Tab-separated table of N, CA and C in Angstrom:
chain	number	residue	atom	x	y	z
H	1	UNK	N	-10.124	11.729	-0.857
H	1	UNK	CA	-9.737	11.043	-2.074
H	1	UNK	C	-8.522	11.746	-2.675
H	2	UNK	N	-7.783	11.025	-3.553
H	2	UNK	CA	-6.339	11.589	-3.934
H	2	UNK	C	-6.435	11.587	-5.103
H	3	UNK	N	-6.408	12.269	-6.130
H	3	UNK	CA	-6.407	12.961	-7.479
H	3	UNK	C	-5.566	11.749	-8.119
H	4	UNK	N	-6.058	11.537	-9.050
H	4	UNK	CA	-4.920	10.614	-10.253
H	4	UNK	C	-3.430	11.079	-9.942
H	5	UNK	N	-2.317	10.279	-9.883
H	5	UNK	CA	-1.566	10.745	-9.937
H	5	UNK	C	-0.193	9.950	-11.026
H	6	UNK	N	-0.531	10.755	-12.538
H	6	UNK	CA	0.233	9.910	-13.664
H	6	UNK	C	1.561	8.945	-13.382
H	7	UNK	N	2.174	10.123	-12.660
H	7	UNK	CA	3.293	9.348	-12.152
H	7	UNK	C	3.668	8.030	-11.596
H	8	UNK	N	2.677	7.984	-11.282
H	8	UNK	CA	2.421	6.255	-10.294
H	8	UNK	C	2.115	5.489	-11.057
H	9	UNK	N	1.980	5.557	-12.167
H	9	UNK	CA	1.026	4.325	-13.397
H	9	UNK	C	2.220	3.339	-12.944
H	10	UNK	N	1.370	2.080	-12.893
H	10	UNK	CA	-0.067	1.743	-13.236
H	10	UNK	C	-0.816	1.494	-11.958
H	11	UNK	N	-0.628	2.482	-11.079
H	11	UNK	CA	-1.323	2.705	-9.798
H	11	UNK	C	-2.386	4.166	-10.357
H	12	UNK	N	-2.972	4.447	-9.446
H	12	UNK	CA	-3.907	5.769	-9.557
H	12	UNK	C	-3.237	6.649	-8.835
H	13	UNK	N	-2.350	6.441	-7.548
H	13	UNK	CA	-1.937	7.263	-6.935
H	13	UNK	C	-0.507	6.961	-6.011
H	14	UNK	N	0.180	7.595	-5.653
H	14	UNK	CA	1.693	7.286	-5.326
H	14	UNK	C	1.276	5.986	-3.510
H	15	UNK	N	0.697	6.917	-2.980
H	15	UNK	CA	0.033	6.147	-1.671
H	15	UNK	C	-0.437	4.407	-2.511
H	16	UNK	N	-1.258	4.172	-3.082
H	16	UNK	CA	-1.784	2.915	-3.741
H	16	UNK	C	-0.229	2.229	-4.438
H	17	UNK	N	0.724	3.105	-5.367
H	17	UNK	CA	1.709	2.451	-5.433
H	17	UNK	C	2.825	1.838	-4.421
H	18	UNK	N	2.731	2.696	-3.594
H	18	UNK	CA	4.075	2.346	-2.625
H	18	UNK	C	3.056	1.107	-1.308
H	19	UNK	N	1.838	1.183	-1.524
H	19	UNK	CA	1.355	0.430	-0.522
H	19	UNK	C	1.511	-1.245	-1.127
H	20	UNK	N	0.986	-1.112	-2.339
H	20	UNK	CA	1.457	-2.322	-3.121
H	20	UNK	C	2.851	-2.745	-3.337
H	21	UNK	N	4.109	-2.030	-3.451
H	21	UNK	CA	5.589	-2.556	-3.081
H	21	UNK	C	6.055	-2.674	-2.253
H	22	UNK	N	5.579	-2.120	-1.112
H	22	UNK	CA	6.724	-1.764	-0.178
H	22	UNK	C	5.345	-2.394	1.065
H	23	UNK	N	4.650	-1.476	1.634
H	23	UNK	CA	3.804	-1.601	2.928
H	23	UNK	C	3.194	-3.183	2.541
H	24	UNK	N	2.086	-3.363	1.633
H	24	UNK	CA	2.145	-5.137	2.073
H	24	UNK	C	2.807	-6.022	1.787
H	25	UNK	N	3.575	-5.902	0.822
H	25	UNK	CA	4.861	-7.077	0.841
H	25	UNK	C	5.602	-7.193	1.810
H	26	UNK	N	5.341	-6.076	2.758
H	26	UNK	CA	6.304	-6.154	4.441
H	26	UNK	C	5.667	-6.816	5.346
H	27	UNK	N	4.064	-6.814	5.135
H	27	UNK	CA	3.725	-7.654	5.985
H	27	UNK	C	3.386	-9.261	5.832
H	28	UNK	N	3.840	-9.966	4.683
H	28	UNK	CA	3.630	-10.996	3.946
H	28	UNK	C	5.036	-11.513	3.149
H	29	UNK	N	6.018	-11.206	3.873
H	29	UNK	CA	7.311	-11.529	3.103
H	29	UNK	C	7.570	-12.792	3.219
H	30	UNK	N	7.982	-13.399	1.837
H	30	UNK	CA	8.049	-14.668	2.104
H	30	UNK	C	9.746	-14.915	1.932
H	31	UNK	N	9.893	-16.200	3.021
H	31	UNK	CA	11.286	-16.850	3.197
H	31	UNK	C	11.116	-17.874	2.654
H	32	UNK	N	12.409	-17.680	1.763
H	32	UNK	CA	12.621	-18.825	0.789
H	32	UNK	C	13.881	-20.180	1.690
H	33	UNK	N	13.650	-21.315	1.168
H	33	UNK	CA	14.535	-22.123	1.675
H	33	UNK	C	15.676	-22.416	0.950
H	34	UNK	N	16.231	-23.383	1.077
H	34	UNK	CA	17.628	-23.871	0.487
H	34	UNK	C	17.298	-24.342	-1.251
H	35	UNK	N	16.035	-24.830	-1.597
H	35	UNK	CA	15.509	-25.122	-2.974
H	35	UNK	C	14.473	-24.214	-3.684
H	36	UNK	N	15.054	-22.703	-2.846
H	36	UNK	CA	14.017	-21.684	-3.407
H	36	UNK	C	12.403	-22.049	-3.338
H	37	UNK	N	11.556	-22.466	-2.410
H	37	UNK	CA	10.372	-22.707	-2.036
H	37	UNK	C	10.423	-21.897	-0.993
H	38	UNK	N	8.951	-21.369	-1.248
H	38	UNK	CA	8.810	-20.670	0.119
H	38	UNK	C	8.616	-21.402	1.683
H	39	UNK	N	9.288	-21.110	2.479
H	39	UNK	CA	9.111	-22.218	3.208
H	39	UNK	C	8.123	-21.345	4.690
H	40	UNK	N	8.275	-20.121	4.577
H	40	UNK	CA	7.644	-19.720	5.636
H	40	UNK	C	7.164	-17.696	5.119
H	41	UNK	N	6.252	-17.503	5.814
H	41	UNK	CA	5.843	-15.810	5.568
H	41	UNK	C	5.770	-15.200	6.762
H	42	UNK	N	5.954	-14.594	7.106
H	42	UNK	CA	6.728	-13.496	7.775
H	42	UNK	C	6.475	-12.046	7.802
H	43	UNK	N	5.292	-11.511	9.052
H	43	UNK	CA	5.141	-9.779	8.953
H	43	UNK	C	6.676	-9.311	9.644
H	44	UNK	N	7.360	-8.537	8.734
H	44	UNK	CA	8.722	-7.827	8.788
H	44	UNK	C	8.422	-6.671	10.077
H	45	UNK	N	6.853	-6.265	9.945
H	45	UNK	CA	6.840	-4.896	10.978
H	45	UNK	C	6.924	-5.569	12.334
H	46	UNK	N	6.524	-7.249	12.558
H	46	UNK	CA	7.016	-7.588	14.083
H	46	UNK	C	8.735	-7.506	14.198
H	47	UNK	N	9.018	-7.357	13.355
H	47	UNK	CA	10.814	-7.751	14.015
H	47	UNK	C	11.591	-6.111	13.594
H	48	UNK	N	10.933	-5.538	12.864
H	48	UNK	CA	11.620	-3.719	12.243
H	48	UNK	C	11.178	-2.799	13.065
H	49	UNK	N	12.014	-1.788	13.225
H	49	UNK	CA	11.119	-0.716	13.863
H	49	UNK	C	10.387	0.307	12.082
H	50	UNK	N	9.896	1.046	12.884
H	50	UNK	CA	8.751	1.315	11.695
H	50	UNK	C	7.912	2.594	12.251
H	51	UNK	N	7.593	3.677	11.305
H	51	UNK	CA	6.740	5.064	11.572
H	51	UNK	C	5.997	4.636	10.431
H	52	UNK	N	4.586	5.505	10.712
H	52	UNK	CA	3.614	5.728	9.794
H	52	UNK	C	2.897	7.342	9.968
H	53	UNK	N	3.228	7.868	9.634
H	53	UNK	CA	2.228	9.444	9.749
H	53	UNK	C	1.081	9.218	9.966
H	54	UNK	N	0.467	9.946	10.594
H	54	UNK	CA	-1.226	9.848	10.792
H	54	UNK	C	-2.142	9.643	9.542
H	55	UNK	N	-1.628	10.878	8.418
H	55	UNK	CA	-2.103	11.348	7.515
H	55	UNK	C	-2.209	9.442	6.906
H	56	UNK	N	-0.968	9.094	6.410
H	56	UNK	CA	-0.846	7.595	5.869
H	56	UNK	C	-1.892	6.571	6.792
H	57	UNK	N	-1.323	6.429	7.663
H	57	UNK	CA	-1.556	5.067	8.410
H	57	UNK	C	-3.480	5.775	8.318
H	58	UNK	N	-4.015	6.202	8.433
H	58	UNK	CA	-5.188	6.892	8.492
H	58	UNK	C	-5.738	6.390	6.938
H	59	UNK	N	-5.381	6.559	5.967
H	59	UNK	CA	-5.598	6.202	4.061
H	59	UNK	C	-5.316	4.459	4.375
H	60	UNK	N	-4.165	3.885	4.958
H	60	UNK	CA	-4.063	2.767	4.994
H	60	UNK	C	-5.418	1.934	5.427
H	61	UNK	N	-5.792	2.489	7.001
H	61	UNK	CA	-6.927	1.720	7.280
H	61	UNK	C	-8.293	2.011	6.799
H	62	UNK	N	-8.312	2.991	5.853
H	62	UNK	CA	-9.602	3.052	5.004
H	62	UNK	C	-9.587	2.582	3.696
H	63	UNK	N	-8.048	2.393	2.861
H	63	UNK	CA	-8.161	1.967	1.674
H	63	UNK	C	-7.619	0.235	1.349
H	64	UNK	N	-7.036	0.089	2.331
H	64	UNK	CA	-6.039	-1.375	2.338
H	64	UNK	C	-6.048	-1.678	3.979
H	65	UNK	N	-7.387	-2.460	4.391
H	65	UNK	CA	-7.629	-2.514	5.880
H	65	UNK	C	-6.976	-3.492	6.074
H	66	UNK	N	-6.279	-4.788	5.325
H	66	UNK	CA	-5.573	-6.159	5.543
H	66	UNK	C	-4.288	-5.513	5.988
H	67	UNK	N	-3.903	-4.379	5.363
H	67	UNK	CA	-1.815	-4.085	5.548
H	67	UNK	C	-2.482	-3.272	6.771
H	68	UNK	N	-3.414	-2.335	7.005
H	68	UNK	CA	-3.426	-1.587	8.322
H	68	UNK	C	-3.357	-2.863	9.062
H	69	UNK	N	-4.285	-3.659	9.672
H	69	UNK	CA	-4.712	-4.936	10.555
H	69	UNK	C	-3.656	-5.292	10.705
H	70	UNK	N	-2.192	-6.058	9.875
H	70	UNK	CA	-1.027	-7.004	10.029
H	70	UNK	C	-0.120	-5.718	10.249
H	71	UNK	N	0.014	-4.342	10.526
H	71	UNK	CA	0.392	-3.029	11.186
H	71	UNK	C	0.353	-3.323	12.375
H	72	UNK	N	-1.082	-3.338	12.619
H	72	UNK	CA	-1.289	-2.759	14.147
H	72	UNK	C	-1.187	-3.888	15.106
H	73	UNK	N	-1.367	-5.435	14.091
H	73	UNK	CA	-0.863	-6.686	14.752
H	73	UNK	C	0.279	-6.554	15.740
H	74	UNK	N	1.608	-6.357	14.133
H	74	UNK	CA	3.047	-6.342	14.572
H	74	UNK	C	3.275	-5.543	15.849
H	75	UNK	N	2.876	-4.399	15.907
H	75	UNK	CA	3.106	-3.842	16.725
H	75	UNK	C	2.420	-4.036	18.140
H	76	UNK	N	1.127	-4.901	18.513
H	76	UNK	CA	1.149	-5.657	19.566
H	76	UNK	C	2.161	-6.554	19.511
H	77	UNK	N	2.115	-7.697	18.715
H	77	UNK	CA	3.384	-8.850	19.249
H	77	UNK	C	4.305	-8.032	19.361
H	78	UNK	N	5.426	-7.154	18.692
H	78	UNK	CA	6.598	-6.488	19.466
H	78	UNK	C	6.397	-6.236	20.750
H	79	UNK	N	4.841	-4.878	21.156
H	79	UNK	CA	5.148	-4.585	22.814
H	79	UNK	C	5.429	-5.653	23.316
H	80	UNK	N	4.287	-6.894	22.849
H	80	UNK	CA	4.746	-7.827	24.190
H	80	UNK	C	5.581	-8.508	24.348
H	81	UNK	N	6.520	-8.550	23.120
H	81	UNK	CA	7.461	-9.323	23.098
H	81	UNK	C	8.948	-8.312	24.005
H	82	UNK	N	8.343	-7.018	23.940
H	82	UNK	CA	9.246	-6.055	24.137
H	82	UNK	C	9.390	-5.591	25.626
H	83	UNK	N	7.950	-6.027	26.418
H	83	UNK	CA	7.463	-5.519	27.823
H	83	UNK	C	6.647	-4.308	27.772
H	84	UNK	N	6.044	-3.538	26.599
H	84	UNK	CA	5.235	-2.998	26.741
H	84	UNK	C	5.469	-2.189	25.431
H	85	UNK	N	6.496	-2.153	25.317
H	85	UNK	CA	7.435	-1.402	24.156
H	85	UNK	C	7.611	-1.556	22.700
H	86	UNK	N	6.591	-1.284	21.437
H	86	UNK	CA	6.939	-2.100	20.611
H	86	UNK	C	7.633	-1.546	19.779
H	87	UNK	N	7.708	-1.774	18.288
H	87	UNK	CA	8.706	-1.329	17.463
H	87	UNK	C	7.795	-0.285	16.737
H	88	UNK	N	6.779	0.288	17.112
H	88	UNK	CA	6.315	1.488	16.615
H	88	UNK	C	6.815	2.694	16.800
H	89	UNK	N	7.151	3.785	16.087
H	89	UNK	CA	7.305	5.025	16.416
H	89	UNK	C	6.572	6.178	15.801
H	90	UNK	N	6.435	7.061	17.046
H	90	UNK	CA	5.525	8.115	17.150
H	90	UNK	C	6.200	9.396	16.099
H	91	UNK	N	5.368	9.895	15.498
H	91	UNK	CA	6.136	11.146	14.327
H	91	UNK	C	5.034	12.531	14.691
H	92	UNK	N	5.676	13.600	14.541
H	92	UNK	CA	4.696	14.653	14.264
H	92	UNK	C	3.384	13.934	13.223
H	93	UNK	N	1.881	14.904	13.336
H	93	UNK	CA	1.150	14.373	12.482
H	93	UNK	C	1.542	14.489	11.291
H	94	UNK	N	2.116	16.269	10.727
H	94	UNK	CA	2.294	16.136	9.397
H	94	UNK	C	3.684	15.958	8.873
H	95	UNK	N	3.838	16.173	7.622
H	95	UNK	CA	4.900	16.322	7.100
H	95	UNK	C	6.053	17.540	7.022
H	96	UNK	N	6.247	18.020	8.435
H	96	UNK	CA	6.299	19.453	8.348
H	96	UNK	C	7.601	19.205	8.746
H	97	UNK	N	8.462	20.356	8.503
H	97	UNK	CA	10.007	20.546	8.792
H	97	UNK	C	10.032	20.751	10.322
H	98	UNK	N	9.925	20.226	11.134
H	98	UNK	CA	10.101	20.851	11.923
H	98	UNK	C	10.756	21.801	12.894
H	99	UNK	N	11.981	21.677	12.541
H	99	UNK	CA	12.615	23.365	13.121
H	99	UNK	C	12.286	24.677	12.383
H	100	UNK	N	11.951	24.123	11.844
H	100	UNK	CA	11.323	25.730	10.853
H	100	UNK	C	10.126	26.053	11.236
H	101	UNK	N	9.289	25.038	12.370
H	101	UNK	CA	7.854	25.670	13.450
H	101	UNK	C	7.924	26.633	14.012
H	102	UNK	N	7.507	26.982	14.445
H	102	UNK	CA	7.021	28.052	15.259
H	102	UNK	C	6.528	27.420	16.622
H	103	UNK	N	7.239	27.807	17.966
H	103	UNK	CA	6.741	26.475	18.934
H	103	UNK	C	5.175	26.094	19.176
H	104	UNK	N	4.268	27.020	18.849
H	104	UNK	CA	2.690	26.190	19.167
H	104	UNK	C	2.505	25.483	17.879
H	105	UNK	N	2.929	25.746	16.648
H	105	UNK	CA	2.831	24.862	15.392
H	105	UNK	C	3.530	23.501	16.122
H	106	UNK	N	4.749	23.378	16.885
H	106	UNK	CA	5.529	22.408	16.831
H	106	UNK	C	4.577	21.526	18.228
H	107	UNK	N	4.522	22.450	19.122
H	107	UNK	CA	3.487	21.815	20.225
H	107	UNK	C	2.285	20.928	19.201
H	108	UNK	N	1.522	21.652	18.542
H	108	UNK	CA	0.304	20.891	18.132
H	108	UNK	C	0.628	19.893	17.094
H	109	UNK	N	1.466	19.988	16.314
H	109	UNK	CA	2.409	18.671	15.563
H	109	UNK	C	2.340	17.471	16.438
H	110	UNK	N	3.387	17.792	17.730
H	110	UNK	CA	3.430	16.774	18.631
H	110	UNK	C	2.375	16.329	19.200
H	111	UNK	N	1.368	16.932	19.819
H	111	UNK	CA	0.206	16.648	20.375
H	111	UNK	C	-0.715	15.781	19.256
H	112	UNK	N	-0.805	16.101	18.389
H	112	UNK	CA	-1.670	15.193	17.232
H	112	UNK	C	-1.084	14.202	16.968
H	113	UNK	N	0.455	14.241	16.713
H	113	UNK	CA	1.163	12.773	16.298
H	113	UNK	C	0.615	11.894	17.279
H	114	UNK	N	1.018	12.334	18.716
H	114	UNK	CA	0.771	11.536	19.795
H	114	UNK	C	-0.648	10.436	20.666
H	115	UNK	N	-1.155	11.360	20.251
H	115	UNK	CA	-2.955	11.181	19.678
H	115	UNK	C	-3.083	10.099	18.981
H	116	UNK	N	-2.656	10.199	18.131
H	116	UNK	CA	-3.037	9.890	17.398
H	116	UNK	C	-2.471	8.090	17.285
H	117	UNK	N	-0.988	8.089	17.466
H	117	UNK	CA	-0.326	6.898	18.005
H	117	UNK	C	-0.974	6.205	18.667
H	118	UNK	N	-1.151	6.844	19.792
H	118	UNK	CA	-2.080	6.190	20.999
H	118	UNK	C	-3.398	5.343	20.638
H	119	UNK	N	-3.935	6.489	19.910
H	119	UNK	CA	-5.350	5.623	19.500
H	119	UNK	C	-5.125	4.301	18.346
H	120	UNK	N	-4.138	4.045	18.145
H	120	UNK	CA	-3.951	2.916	16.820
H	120	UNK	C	-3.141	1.936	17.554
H	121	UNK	N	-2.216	2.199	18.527
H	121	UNK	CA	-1.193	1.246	19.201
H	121	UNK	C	-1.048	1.265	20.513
């Protein structure tokens, strides 16, 4: 659980704010037509490339399972639209600088990101 975080009002927490502007309005964007009606909606993560940290995409599918689900969608229709390849990309797990690792810090970064990718996409 993530501590109040004031800053985010009128969210509880920065993760809950930015998931509400940014992460599901990406997967539900609507295209407007020539008389401003929406004429069609549109997940943005099938056609963008796109990272999610473990740490995130992990809060996503326990707190907002609809934006994880239209996530892990996009990124099937890309592979296959792609040949196997989709518009997902793999990140260290954490948020860590990474040249400033130490190489088994940077090994196990990579090894968990990778993991972790795998098991979601």
């Amino acid at each position: 659980m993530i501590d109040h975080q004031e800053s985010a009002h009128p969210y509880h927490d920065w993760n809950e704010r930015v998931n509400a502007e940014c992460y599901a309005p990406n997967t539900a964007a609507r295209v407007l037509g020539r008389e401003g009606r929406i004429i069609r909606i549109l997940n943005n993560y099938r056609w963008i490339s796109f990272n999610f940290g473990p740490t995130l995409i992990s809060w996503l599918e326990k707190y907002s399972p609809g934006v994880y689900g239209s996530i892990v969608e996009a990124e099937t229709f890309s592979a296959r639209r792609h040949g196997g390849h989709g518009n997902a990309i793999a990140q260290p797990y954490n948020h860590m600088i990474m040249p400033l690792a130490n190489r088994r810090d940077k090994a196990t970064q990579i090894k968990w990101g990778k993991r972790d990718f795998k098991k979601r996409f």
